[in-house]
Amino acid sequence: MLRLPRTRKNKKTLLYALVGLLCALMLCLWLIPNVRDEQIRDVVERFYRYEQAGDFGSSWELFADEMKFKIKKETYIQRRPHVFMQDLGAKSFDFTINRPTKVSSWRMSENNAMFSRAYKMQVTQVFTGIFGTFRLVQDVYVVDENDHWRVLWSYQ
């Protein structure tokens, strides 16, 4: 075994290496949740971008299975644009999404399965139509379903 003489320079080098390692570890721990948050936010962003474009079939595809069971695709494609676009007279809408927050033991309704881990975001849609400007604020939940992030709404 090679032994280095204990010098002040060696102690400084070791200290710098430890500080660098600690900084790298902290960076990794900071980045991992942010990557997950971006993935969760991305699925909600895609959902509402599809809706802005009038592609309600593609937005429906981003629902979790429990939502798909609750609202059939044909019904969703017919009713969603009717209520928001035709009744309000809006051609499209803008939206904002708040940062995701982790929610433990969440379920869509009393009759649905419990998710041990879900993420909640508040989405605000702004419609301008024949009756003025409307803001619709809704909590949107995202869960991991078969390694894909999927959208749910609360029915509690």
PDB file of C-alpha atoms in Angstrom:
ATOM      1  CA  MET A   1       0.000   0.000   0.000  1.00  0.00           C
ATOM      2  CA  LEU A   2       1.291   3.370  -1.009  1.00  0.00           C
ATOM      3  CA  ARG A   3       1.280   5.961   1.724  1.00  0.00           C
ATOM      4  CA  LEU A   4       1.440   9.609   0.994  1.00  0.00           C
ATOM      5  CA  PRO A   5       3.213  11.777   3.475  1.00  0.00           C
ATOM      6  CA  ARG A   6       0.750  13.884   5.429  1.00  0.00           C
ATOM      7  CA  THR A   7       1.129  17.333   4.129  1.00  0.00           C
ATOM      8  CA  ARG A   8      -1.034  20.359   4.178  1.00  0.00           C
ATOM      9  CA  LYS A   9      -1.429  20.112   0.376  1.00  0.00           C
ATOM     10  CA  ASN A  10      -2.798  16.555   0.600  1.00  0.00           C
ATOM     11  CA  LYS A  11      -5.327  17.603   3.266  1.00  0.00           C
ATOM     12  CA  LYS A  12      -6.523  20.483   1.078  1.00  0.00           C
ATOM     13  CA  THR A  13      -6.824  18.198  -1.957  1.00  0.00           C
ATOM     14  CA  LEU A  14      -8.841  15.688   0.064  1.00  0.00           C
ATOM     15  CA  LEU A  15     -11.064  18.448   1.426  1.00  0.00           C
ATOM     16  CA  TYR A  16     -11.700  19.824  -2.089  1.00  0.00           C
ATOM     17  CA  ALA A  17     -12.505  16.320  -3.359  1.00  0.00           C
ATOM     18  CA  LEU A  18     -15.004  15.754  -0.528  1.00  0.00           C
ATOM     19  CA  VAL A  19     -16.662  19.136  -1.091  1.00  0.00           C
ATOM     20  CA  GLY A  20     -16.870  18.398  -4.826  1.00  0.00           C
ATOM     21  CA  LEU A  21     -18.393  14.973  -4.174  1.00  0.00           C
ATOM     22  CA  LEU A  22     -20.913  16.472  -1.761  1.00  0.00           C
ATOM     23  CA  CYS A  23     -21.879  19.143  -4.308  1.00  0.00           C
ATOM     24  CA  ALA A  24     -22.315  16.489  -7.028  1.00  0.00           C
ATOM     25  CA  LEU A  25     -24.515  14.404  -4.714  1.00  0.00           C
ATOM     26  CA  MET A  26     -26.661  17.425  -3.810  1.00  0.00           C
ATOM     27  CA  LEU A  27     -27.042  18.301  -7.498  1.00  0.00           C
ATOM     28  CA  CYS A  28     -28.203  14.751  -8.298  1.00  0.00           C
ATOM     29  CA  LEU A  29     -30.709  14.800  -5.429  1.00  0.00           C
ATOM     30  CA  TRP A  30     -32.021  18.166  -6.639  1.00  0.00           C
ATOM     31  CA  LEU A  31     -32.288  17.115 -10.302  1.00  0.00           C
ATOM     32  CA  ILE A  32     -34.122  13.798  -9.814  1.00  0.00           C
ATOM     33  CA  PRO A  33     -37.353  15.321  -8.384  1.00  0.00           C
ATOM     34  CA  ASN A  34     -37.212  18.139 -10.965  1.00  0.00           C
ATOM     35  CA  VAL A  35     -37.035  15.642 -13.845  1.00  0.00           C
ATOM     36  CA  ARG A  36     -40.078  13.835 -12.415  1.00  0.00           C
ATOM     37  CA  ASP A  37     -41.932  17.126 -11.905  1.00  0.00           C
ATOM     38  CA  GLU A  38     -41.206  18.095 -15.525  1.00  0.00           C
ATOM     39  CA  GLN A  39     -42.524  14.742 -16.790  1.00  0.00           C
ATOM     40  CA  ILE A  40     -45.705  15.140 -14.732  1.00  0.00           C
ATOM     41  CA  ARG A  41     -46.186  18.714 -15.844  1.00  0.00           C
ATOM     42  CA  ASP A  42     -45.505  17.692 -19.454  1.00  0.00           C
ATOM     43  CA  VAL A  43     -48.427  15.239 -19.577  1.00  0.00           C
ATOM     44  CA  VAL A  44     -50.839  17.912 -18.300  1.00  0.00           C
ATOM     45  CA  GLU A  45     -49.378  20.440 -20.738  1.00  0.00           C
ATOM     46  CA  ARG A  46     -49.881  17.994 -23.642  1.00  0.00           C
ATOM     47  CA  PHE A  47     -53.433  17.285 -22.486  1.00  0.00           C
ATOM     48  CA  TYR A  48     -54.426  20.966 -22.642  1.00  0.00           C
ATOM     49  CA  ARG A  49     -52.440  21.634 -25.848  1.00  0.00           C
ATOM     50  CA  TYR A  50     -54.489  18.899 -27.533  1.00  0.00           C
ATOM     51  CA  GLU A  51     -57.652  20.513 -26.203  1.00  0.00           C
ATOM     52  CA  GLN A  52     -56.573  23.940 -27.476  1.00  0.00           C
ATOM     53  CA  ALA A  53     -56.121  22.404 -30.917  1.00  0.00           C
ATOM     54  CA  GLY A  54     -59.565  20.766 -30.745  1.00  0.00           C
ATOM     55  CA  ASP A  55     -58.003  17.282 -30.643  1.00  0.00           C
ATOM     56  CA  PHE A  56     -60.187  15.922 -27.834  1.00  0.00           C
ATOM     57  CA  GLY A  57     -59.553  12.314 -28.856  1.00  0.00           C
ATOM     58  CA  SER A  58     -55.822  12.705 -28.178  1.00  0.00           C
ATOM     59  CA  SER A  59     -56.428  14.453 -24.851  1.00  0.00           C
ATOM     60  CA  TRP A  60     -58.802  11.624 -23.823  1.00  0.00           C
ATOM     61  CA  GLU A  61     -55.996   9.135 -24.544  1.00  0.00           C
ATOM     62  CA  LEU A  62     -53.920  10.774 -21.767  1.00  0.00           C
ATOM     63  CA  PHE A  63     -56.544   9.877 -19.145  1.00  0.00           C
ATOM     64  CA  ALA A  64     -55.901   7.100 -16.645  1.00  0.00           C
ATOM     65  CA  ASP A  65     -58.019   3.970 -17.108  1.00  0.00           C
ATOM     66  CA  GLU A  66     -60.414   5.019 -14.328  1.00  0.00           C
ATOM     67  CA  MET A  67     -61.203   8.242 -16.200  1.00  0.00           C
ATOM     68  CA  LYS A  68     -61.632   6.347 -19.463  1.00  0.00           C
ATOM     69  CA  PHE A  69     -64.096   4.056 -17.705  1.00  0.00           C
ATOM     70  CA  LYS A  70     -66.009   7.038 -16.305  1.00  0.00           C
ATOM     71  CA  ILE A  71     -66.182   9.016 -19.573  1.00  0.00           C
ATOM     72  CA  LYS A  72     -66.326   7.090 -22.825  1.00  0.00           C
ATOM     73  CA  LYS A  73     -64.256   8.527 -25.670  1.00  0.00           C
ATOM     74  CA  GLU A  74     -67.211   9.283 -27.956  1.00  0.00           C
ATOM     75  CA  THR A  75     -69.057  11.105 -25.157  1.00  0.00           C
ATOM     76  CA  TYR A  76     -65.963  13.120 -24.268  1.00  0.00           C
ATOM     77  CA  ILE A  77     -65.277  14.103 -27.873  1.00  0.00           C
ATOM     78  CA  GLN A  78     -68.868  15.332 -28.283  1.00  0.00           C
ATOM     79  CA  ARG A  79     -69.519  17.045 -24.948  1.00  0.00           C
ATOM     80  CA  ARG A  80     -66.198  18.643 -24.047  1.00  0.00           C
ATOM     81  CA  PRO A  81     -66.012  20.985 -27.058  1.00  0.00           C
ATOM     82  CA  HIS A  82     -69.756  21.603 -26.951  1.00  0.00           C
ATOM     83  CA  VAL A  83     -69.718  22.951 -23.399  1.00  0.00           C
ATOM     84  CA  PHE A  84     -66.551  25.012 -23.591  1.00  0.00           C
ATOM     85  CA  MET A  85     -66.376  26.117 -27.179  1.00  0.00           C
ATOM     86  CA  GLN A  86     -69.921  26.183 -28.535  1.00  0.00           C
ATOM     87  CA  ASP A  87     -71.830  27.251 -25.402  1.00  0.00           C
ATOM     88  CA  LEU A  88     -69.273  29.889 -24.371  1.00  0.00           C
ATOM     89  CA  GLY A  89     -68.655  30.973 -27.936  1.00  0.00           C
ATOM     90  CA  ALA A  90     -64.907  30.660 -27.432  1.00  0.00           C
ATOM     91  CA  LYS A  91     -62.665  29.662 -30.306  1.00  0.00           C
ATOM     92  CA  SER A  92     -59.858  28.516 -27.983  1.00  0.00           C
ATOM     93  CA  PHE A  93     -58.427  29.223 -24.548  1.00  0.00           C
ATOM     94  CA  ASP A  94     -55.216  29.948 -22.705  1.00  0.00           C
ATOM     95  CA  PHE A  95     -54.119  28.021 -19.645  1.00  0.00           C
ATOM     96  CA  THR A  96     -51.636  28.031 -16.793  1.00  0.00           C
ATOM     97  CA  ILE A  97     -50.458  25.080 -14.733  1.00  0.00           C
ATOM     98  CA  ASN A  98     -49.194  25.331 -11.166  1.00  0.00           C
ATOM     99  CA  ARG A  99     -46.247  23.292  -9.940  1.00  0.00           C
ATOM    100  CA  PRO A 100     -47.058  19.657  -9.015  1.00  0.00           C
ATOM    101  CA  THR A 101     -47.395  18.711  -5.363  1.00  0.00           C
ATOM    102  CA  LYS A 102     -47.255  15.142  -4.105  1.00  0.00           C
ATOM    103  CA  VAL A 103     -50.477  13.727  -2.642  1.00  0.00           C
ATOM    104  CA  SER A 104     -50.543  10.493  -0.645  1.00  0.00           C
ATOM    105  CA  SER A 105     -53.471   8.079  -0.523  1.00  0.00           C
ATOM    106  CA  TRP A 106     -55.626   9.803  -3.124  1.00  0.00           C
ATOM    107  CA  ARG A 107     -58.617   8.435  -5.004  1.00  0.00           C
ATOM    108  CA  MET A 108     -60.733   9.851  -7.807  1.00  0.00           C
ATOM    109  CA  SER A 109     -63.980   9.119  -5.919  1.00  0.00           C
ATOM    110  CA  GLU A 110     -65.140   6.954  -3.024  1.00  0.00           C
ATOM    111  CA  ASN A 111     -65.805   4.074  -5.430  1.00  0.00           C
ATOM    112  CA  ASN A 112     -62.373   4.110  -7.068  1.00  0.00           C
ATOM    113  CA  ALA A 113     -59.053   2.550  -6.164  1.00  0.00           C
ATOM    114  CA  MET A 114     -56.632   4.328  -3.870  1.00  0.00           C
ATOM    115  CA  PHE A 115     -53.420   5.657  -5.384  1.00  0.00           C
ATOM    116  CA  SER A 116     -50.578   5.590  -2.890  1.00  0.00           C
ATOM    117  CA  ARG A 117     -48.876   8.373  -4.832  1.00  0.00           C
ATOM    118  CA  ALA A 118     -50.453  11.042  -6.999  1.00  0.00           C
ATOM    119  CA  TYR A 119     -49.460  14.536  -8.032  1.00  0.00           C
ATOM    120  CA  LYS A 120     -51.838  17.477  -7.956  1.00  0.00           C
ATOM    121  CA  MET A 121     -51.688  20.573 -10.113  1.00  0.00           C
ATOM    122  CA  GLN A 122     -54.092  23.453 -10.393  1.00  0.00           C
ATOM    123  CA  VAL A 123     -54.940  24.323 -13.988  1.00  0.00           C
ATOM    124  CA  THR A 124     -56.569  27.625 -14.890  1.00  0.00           C
ATOM    125  CA  GLN A 125     -58.209  27.891 -18.291  1.00  0.00           C
ATOM    126  CA  VAL A 126     -59.165  31.331 -19.621  1.00  0.00           C
ATOM    127  CA  PHE A 127     -61.930  31.463 -22.225  1.00  0.00           C
ATOM    128  CA  THR A 128     -63.002  34.616 -24.030  1.00  0.00           C
ATOM    129  CA  GLY A 129     -66.315  34.306 -25.801  1.00  0.00           C
ATOM    130  CA  ILE A 130     -69.634  35.980 -26.435  1.00  0.00           C
ATOM    131  CA  PHE A 131     -70.335  36.300 -22.684  1.00  0.00           C
ATOM    132  CA  GLY A 132     -66.968  37.799 -21.787  1.00  0.00           C
ATOM    133  CA  THR A 133     -63.927  36.233 -20.177  1.00  0.00           C
ATOM    134  CA  PHE A 134     -64.261  33.150 -17.991  1.00  0.00           C
ATOM    135  CA  ARG A 135     -61.691  31.476 -15.780  1.00  0.00           C
ATOM    136  CA  LEU A 136     -62.112  27.800 -15.046  1.00  0.00           C
ATOM    137  CA  VAL A 137     -59.896  26.557 -12.212  1.00  0.00           C
ATOM    138  CA  GLN A 138     -59.595  22.813 -11.746  1.00  0.00           C
ATOM    139  CA  ASP A 139     -57.370  20.496  -9.742  1.00  0.00           C
ATOM    140  CA  VAL A 140     -55.799  17.937 -12.054  1.00  0.00           C
ATOM    141  CA  TYR A 141     -54.143  14.767 -10.749  1.00  0.00           C
ATOM    142  CA  VAL A 142     -51.437  12.689 -12.387  1.00  0.00           C
ATOM    143  CA  VAL A 143     -50.608   9.088 -11.522  1.00  0.00           C
ATOM    144  CA  ASP A 144     -48.124   6.529 -12.800  1.00  0.00           C
ATOM    145  CA  GLU A 145     -50.079   3.876 -14.662  1.00  0.00           C
ATOM    146  CA  ASN A 146     -48.001   1.097 -16.237  1.00  0.00           C
ATOM    147  CA  ASP A 147     -44.930   3.350 -16.430  1.00  0.00           C
ATOM    148  CA  HIS A 148     -46.872   6.188 -18.097  1.00  0.00           C
ATOM    149  CA  TRP A 149     -48.057   9.377 -16.434  1.00  0.00           C
ATOM    150  CA  ARG A 150     -51.852   9.670 -16.784  1.00  0.00           C
ATOM    151  CA  VAL A 151     -54.399  12.398 -16.005  1.00  0.00           C
ATOM    152  CA  LEU A 152     -57.340  12.150 -13.601  1.00  0.00           C
ATOM    153  CA  TRP A 153     -59.914  14.542 -12.215  1.00  0.00           C
ATOM    154  CA  SER A 154     -61.452  14.428  -8.764  1.00  0.00           C
ATOM    155  CA  TYR A 155     -65.098  13.391  -8.356  1.00  0.00           C
ATOM    156  CA  GLN A 156     -65.230  13.635  -4.562  1.00  0.00           C
TER     157      GLN A 156
END
